[in-house]
Every structure is written in C-alpha cells, then in structure tokens.
XYZ file of C-alpha atoms in Angstrom:
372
model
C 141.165 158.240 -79.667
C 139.572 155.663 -82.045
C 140.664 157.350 -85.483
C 142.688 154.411 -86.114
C 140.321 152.064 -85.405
C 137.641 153.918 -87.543
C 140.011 153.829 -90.423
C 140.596 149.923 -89.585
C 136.594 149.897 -89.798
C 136.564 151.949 -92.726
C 138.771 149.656 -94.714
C 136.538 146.915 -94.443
C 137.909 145.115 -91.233
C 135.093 144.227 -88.560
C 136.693 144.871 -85.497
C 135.884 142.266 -82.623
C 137.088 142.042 -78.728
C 138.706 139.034 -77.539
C 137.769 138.876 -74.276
C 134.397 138.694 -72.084
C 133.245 138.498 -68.602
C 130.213 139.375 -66.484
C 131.586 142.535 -64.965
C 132.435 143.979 -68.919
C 128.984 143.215 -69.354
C 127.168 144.999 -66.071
C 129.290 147.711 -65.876
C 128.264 148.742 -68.979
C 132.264 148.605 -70.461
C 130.878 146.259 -73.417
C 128.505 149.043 -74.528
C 131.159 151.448 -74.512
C 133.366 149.482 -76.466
C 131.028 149.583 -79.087
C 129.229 152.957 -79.227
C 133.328 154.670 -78.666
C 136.047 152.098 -80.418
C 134.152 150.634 -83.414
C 133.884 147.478 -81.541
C 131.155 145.076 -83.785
C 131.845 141.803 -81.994
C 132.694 139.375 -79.372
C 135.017 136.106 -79.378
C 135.097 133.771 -76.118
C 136.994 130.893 -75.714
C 137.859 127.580 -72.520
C 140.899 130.421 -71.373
C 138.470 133.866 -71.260
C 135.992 132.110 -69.327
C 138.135 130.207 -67.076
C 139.952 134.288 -66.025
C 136.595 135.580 -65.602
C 135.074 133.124 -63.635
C 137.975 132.283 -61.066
C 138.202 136.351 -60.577
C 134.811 135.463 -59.075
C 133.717 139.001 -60.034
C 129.995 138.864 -60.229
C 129.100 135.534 -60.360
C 128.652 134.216 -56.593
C 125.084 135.095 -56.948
C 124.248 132.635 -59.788
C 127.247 130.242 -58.288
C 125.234 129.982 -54.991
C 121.931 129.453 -56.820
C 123.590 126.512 -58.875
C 124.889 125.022 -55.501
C 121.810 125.008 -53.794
C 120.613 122.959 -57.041
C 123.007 120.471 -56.538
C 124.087 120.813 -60.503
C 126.933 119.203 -61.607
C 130.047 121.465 -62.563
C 129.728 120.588 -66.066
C 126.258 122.035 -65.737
C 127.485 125.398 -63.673
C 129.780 126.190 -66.452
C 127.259 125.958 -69.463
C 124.627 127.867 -67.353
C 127.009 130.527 -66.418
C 128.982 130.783 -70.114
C 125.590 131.023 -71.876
C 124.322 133.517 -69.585
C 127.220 136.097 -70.497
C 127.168 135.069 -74.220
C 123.342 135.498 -73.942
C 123.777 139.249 -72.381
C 126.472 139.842 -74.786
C 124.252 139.392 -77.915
C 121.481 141.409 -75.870
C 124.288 144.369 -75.815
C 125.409 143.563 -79.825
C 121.767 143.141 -81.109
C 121.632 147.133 -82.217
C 124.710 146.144 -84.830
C 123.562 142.622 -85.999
C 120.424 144.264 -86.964
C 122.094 147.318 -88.765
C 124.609 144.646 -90.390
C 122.136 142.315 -91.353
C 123.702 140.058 -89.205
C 127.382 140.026 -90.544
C 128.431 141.818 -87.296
C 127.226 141.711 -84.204
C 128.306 138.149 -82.769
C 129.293 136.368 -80.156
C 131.056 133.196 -80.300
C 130.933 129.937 -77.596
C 133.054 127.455 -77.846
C 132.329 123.658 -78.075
C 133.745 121.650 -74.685
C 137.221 121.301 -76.029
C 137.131 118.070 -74.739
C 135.209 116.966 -77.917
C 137.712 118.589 -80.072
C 138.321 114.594 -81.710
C 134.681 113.564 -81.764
C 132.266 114.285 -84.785
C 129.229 113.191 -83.243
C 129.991 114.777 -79.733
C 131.051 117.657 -81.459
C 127.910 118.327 -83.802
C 125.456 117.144 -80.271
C 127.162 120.193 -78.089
C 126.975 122.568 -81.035
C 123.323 122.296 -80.778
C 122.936 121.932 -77.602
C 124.851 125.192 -77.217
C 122.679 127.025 -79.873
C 119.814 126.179 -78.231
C 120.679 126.903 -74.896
C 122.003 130.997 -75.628
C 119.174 131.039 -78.160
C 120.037 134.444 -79.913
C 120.422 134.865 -83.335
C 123.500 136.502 -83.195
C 125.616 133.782 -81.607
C 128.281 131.558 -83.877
C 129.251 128.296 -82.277
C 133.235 127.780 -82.284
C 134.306 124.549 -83.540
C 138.079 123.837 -83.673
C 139.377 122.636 -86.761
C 140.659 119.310 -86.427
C 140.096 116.748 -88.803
C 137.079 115.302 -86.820
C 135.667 119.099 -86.391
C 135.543 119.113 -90.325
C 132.325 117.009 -90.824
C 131.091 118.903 -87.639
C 131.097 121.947 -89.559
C 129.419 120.508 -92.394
C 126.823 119.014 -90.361
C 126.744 121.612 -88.109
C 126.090 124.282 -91.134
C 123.755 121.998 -92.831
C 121.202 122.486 -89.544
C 121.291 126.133 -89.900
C 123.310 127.272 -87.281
C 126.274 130.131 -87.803
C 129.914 128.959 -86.936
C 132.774 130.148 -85.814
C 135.809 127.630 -86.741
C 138.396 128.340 -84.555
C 142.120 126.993 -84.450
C 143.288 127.140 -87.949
C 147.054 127.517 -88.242
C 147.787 126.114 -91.637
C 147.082 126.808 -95.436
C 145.391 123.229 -96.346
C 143.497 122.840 -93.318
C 141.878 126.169 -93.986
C 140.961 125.471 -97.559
C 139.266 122.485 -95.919
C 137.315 124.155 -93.960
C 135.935 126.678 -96.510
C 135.117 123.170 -98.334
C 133.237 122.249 -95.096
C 131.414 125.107 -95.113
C 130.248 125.371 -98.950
C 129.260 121.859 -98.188
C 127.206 123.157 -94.879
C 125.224 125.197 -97.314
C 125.073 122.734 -99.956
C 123.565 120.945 -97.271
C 121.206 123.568 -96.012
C 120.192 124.707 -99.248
C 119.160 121.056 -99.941
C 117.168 121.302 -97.143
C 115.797 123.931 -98.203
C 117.018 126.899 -95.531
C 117.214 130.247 -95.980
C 121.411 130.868 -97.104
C 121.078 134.328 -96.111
C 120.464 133.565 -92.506
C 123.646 131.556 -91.990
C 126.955 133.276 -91.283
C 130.387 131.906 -90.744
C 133.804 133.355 -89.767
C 137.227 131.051 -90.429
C 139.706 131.846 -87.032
C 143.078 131.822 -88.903
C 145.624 132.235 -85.692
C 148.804 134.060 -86.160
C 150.873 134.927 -83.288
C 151.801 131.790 -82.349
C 152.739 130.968 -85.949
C 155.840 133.421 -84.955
C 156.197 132.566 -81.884
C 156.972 128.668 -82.699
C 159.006 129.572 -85.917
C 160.777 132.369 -83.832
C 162.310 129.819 -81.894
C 162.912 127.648 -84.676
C 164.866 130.289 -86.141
C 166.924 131.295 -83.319
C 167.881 127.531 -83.275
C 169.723 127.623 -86.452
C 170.935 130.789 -85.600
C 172.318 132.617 -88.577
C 172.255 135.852 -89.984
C 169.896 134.580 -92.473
C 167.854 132.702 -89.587
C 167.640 135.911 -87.969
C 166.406 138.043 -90.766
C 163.312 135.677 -90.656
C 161.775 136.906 -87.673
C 158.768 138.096 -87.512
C 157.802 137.062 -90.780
C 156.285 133.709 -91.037
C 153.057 134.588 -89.140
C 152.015 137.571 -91.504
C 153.064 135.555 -94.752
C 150.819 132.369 -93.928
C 147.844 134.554 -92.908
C 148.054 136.860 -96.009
C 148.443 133.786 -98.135
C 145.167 132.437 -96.266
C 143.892 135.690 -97.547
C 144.430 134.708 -101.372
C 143.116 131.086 -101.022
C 140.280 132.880 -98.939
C 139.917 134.765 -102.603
C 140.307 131.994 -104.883
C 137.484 130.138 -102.954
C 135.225 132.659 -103.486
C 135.430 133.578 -106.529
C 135.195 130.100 -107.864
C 131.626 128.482 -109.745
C 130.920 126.427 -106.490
C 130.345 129.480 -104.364
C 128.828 131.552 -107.570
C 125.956 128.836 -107.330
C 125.419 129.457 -103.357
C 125.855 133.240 -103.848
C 122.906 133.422 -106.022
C 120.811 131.691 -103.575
C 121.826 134.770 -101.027
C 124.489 132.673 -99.283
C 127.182 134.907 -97.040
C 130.983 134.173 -97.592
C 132.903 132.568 -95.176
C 135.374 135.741 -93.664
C 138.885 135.533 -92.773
C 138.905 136.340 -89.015
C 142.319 136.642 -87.529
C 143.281 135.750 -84.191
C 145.671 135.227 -81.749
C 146.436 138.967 -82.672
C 148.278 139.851 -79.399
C 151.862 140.321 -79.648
C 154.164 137.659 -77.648
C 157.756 139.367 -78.766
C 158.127 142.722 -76.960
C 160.620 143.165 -80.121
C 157.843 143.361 -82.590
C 155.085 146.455 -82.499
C 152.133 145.979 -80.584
C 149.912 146.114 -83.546
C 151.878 144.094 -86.116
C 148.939 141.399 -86.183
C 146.311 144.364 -86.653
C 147.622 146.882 -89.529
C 149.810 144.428 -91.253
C 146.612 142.562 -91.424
C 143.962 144.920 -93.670
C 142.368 143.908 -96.250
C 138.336 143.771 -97.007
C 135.560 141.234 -95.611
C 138.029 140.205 -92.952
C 137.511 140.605 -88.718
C 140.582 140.540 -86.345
C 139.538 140.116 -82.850
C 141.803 141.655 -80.383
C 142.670 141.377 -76.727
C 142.043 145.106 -74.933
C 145.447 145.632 -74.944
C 145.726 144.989 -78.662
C 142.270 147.061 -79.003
C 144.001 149.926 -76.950
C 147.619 149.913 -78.888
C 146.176 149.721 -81.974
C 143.822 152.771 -81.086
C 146.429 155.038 -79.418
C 149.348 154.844 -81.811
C 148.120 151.828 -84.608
C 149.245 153.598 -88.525
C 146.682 151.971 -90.548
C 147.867 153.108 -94.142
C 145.193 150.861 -96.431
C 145.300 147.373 -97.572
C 148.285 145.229 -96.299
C 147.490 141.836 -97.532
C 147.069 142.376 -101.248
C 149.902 142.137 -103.436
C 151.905 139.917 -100.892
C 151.864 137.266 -102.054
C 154.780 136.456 -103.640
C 156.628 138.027 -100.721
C 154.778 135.899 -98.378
C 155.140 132.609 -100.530
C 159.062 133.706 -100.712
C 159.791 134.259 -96.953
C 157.621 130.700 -96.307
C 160.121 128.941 -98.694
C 163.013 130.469 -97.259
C 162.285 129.439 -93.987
C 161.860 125.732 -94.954
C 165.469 125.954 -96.744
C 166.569 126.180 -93.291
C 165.001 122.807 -92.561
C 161.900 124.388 -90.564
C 159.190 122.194 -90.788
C 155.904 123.777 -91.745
C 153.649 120.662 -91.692
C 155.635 120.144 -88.319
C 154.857 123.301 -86.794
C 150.920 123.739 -88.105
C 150.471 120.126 -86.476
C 152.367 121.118 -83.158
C 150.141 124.608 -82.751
C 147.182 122.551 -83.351
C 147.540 120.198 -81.165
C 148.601 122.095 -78.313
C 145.591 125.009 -79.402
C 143.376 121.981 -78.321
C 145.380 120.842 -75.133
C 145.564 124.349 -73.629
C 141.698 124.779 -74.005
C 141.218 121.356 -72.406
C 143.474 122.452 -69.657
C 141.699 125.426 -69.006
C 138.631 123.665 -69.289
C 139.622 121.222 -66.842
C 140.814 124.651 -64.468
C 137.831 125.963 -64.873
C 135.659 122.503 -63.455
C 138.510 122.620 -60.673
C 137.388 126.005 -59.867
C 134.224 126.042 -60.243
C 133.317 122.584 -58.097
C 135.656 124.036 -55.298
C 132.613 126.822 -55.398
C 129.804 125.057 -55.617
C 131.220 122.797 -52.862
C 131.599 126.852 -51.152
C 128.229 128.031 -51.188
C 126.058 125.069 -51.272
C 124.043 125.194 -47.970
C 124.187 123.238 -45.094
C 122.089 120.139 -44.954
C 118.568 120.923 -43.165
C-alpha cells in the first residue's frame, strides 16, 4: 500500500498531510498515518479548521466550556485551533525527535486578517507560539509584502515558520532573503541556528488552474498544448532559485553556525482538472530537501497507483523557463496572475475565517447556559 510513498520518502521528499481535525486526532487516524503511510507532518490552515469545526465532530465539549466562560469567538477559535495543533505535535513528537526536528511539525496559521499588517502580524505569531507551546510547531505567515519583515522579525525571536502563499518566482526569493535575514538576526542575538527551522509554501495547483483558463481564452492549438504546464514549470524553477540561494556565501556563513535551510514545501498539491492525473503535483514534484503536503485524497492516489520514478525537478529547467515564455507570447500575464492568486489566497482565508467566527458564535450563543 505505501510503496510509493516510501519511495517518495526515500527520495528525499518529507511527506506531510494537509488536513487536521479533532476526530483524526482521537481516533487515533493521525497515528496511523504516520506509523503506515510515511506521513512526517501536519499543515493547517483558516479553510481546514473552519470544515472541522462546523462538522462539530468532537468539539461541543470544549465549545460548551468556552460558552459558559462567556469568551469571545475570537477567543473560542484560538483555544480550540491550538488545542488540536497542540495534540498534533503530542502525536508527531516521536519523528521531530528522530529528525532532529526537520520533520515532525505542525503548522498554525496567523489570523488572515493580519495578512497586510507587520506589527499585527509579528504580535499573533508570538502570541500563537506561546499559546501551543511545543517545539515542533511552525507559525504560517503568508507572504505578502507586509508578511516579509514579519518573517524576519519573526525568525530573528527564534521561532520556526512556515511561509505560506507563495505563487511567484521573486516573491519567493524574497522570502528566502527574509529568512537568512531572520537568522542573521538571531545569530546576532546570539540563538542557537540549529534550533530554528523554516519551510517556504510554494502553491501550485492554482497556478494551472488560473493559467488553464487563460489558455482556453485564447484558444488555439498552441494555447491548448499549454495545459497543464505552467504550474510544474514555476515550482521546479522555484526549485533552482531554492538551489542558487543555498549554495551562495551568505548562507555558507549561517551554515557554519549550524543554521537549517529553508525547504521547498509544495502545496496546493490537489488536483482541480479531472483531465490531469491525480498525482501530477506529487511525482512530477521530487527532488531532495523538499516536503509536499497533501490532502488524503492526494495522500491516498498517490499511494495506490502514484509512479514515483526518481528526481523530477532537476534538469528542467530550461523546459520549465521555455513553456513559462511561451505562455507569455500568448499575452498571459505572469505578474498578473501571481498578484491575482495572492490576493485572493488571502481573501479566501479571511472568508473562511470570518465562516468560522459565524459558526462558532452561533455555538457559543447554543450552549451557553441559561442565566441563574
């Protein structure tokens, strides 16, 4: 069942889930994720926790104890996401030890409602850290420009990150900057490098899925021959800027003070075109010191029928840098379409955030008890 995904493992991908909720975590499904599919991690984000707590499954308990509080619903939400990201890194402490904490993680998101404020942004990242308290936890920051000094900041305190929302080639390289300043920062301060981790949340399918359409707009034999392609050539090329980063002096002065690089985690690796194989985003994706985290559906295609033939990204890039240039001869944007992703990346979190106060005050509101 998970030869595929061993071989993924084997090739030096760390395999994370995309998903979490209470009941994965008391029935015990987490645990067998990991000890049975090679699972080494956890990503969360505003939608995952706005499905599992509207399914209600297994949280009235802590729901009704919040209502008879009287917390506010912003405060419901950050006790009830910690606690599962908490448990979570409970279940994953066996592999961050036996990692030395590469693997192993779970990541909470900022309130994507802070997505444009610095200072916000850096007060909720610790506020978050503190609050799960496990060593094993990276704090998602989206990469807008205001999330850039976040990460620097953010990095410079100590505490792991996840950067999340990255759809284009120059705002990634900006964020490796912000984080070799993060340790420049740390190390300054005089922190222990090896003790901070950091994964870069490079999205793809929605790279294709924006492009797609694009495409089918111009609609030409050419246009068509396109498809499908965009997505894997930006990511692999994130891949070679990913290795020209770190393999440059700046980061040879952090590496000899024990500093961890920055991986390439993909995301957004479920497949929106029922054209396309279910595990394009996984095995057309390999290549060493990256993670992809997968929705279960993703996990489970990629395990039942994913061909995982070696490294994928790796001598691509031409190819990649050719089929980007061909689709801007048709007069696709690609600053227009980065910019577009990101911004709607941050509106859909909002709006589930803002679901996910809807649903949760309509609770509280529920189970708080009657007036004596």
């Amino acid at each position: 069942m998970a030869d595929a995904l061993k071989r993924l493992s084997d090739e030096g991908v760390a395999i994370w889930l995309d998903d979490l909720s209470r009941k994965r975590i008391t029935s015990g499904n987490l645990a067998e994720l990991i000890d049975q599919q090679h699972v080494v991690g956890v990503t969360t984000n505003p939608s995952i926790f706005q499905k599992a707590i509207s399914s209600g499954d297994g949280y009235e308990q802590q729901l009704a104890d919040l209502a008879a509080r009287k917390v506010t619903v912003d405060e419901a939400i950050r006790m009830i996401t910690t606690a599962d990201v908490r448990d979570a890194a409970d279940i994953l402490r066996p592999v961050f030890d036996s990692t030395d904490g590469q693997d192993g993680r779970v990541s909470i998101e900022v309130d994507p409602r802070l997505a444009h404020n610095t200072t916000a942004t850096i007060a909720e990242a610790k506020q978050l850290a503190w609050l799960v308290d496990r060593p094993n936890t990276l704090i998602k920051i989206p990469a807008t420009e205001a999330g850039l000094p976040a990460i620097t900041e953010v990095i410079g305190r100590g505490i792991s990150v996840n950067v999340t929302l990255i759809f284009s080639l120059e705002r990634y390289r900006a964020v490796m900057d912000a984080y070799l300043a993060g340790l420049e920062k740390a190390k300054a301060a005089g922190l222990d490098l090896s003790e901070i981790h950091s994964v870069a949340s490079f999205f793809v399918s929605r790279v294709d899925s924006e492009i797609d359409k694009r495409l089918d707009g111009v609609g030409t034999d050419e246009a068509k021959a396109l498809k499908g392609k965009a997505a894997l050539a930006n990511a692999r090329l994130a891949y070679e800027a990913y290795e020209e980063v770190f393999s440059s002096e700046r980061w040879a002065a952090l590496d000899r003070a024990h500093a961890n690089k920055q991986r390439p985690l993909w995301a957004s690796t479920g497949v929106k075109d029922p054209a396309y194989k279910d595990t394009l985003y996984v095995v057309d994706l390999v290549a060493p010191g990256t993670v992809n985290t997968m929705p279960e559906a993703t996990l489970e295609a990629t395990a039942d029928h994913g061909e995982v033939s070696g490294d994928t990204i790796r001598g691509t890039y031409e190819q990649s840098r050719a089929e980007l240039d061909a689709v801007a001869k048709l007069g696709i944007s690609y600053d227009d379409v980065v910019q577009l992703l990101e911004d709607e990346g941050v509106e859909k979190f909002e709006a589930s955030w803002n679901d996910l106060l809807k649903s949760t005050e309509a609770e509280l509101k529920r189970l708080a008890p009657a007036e004596d």
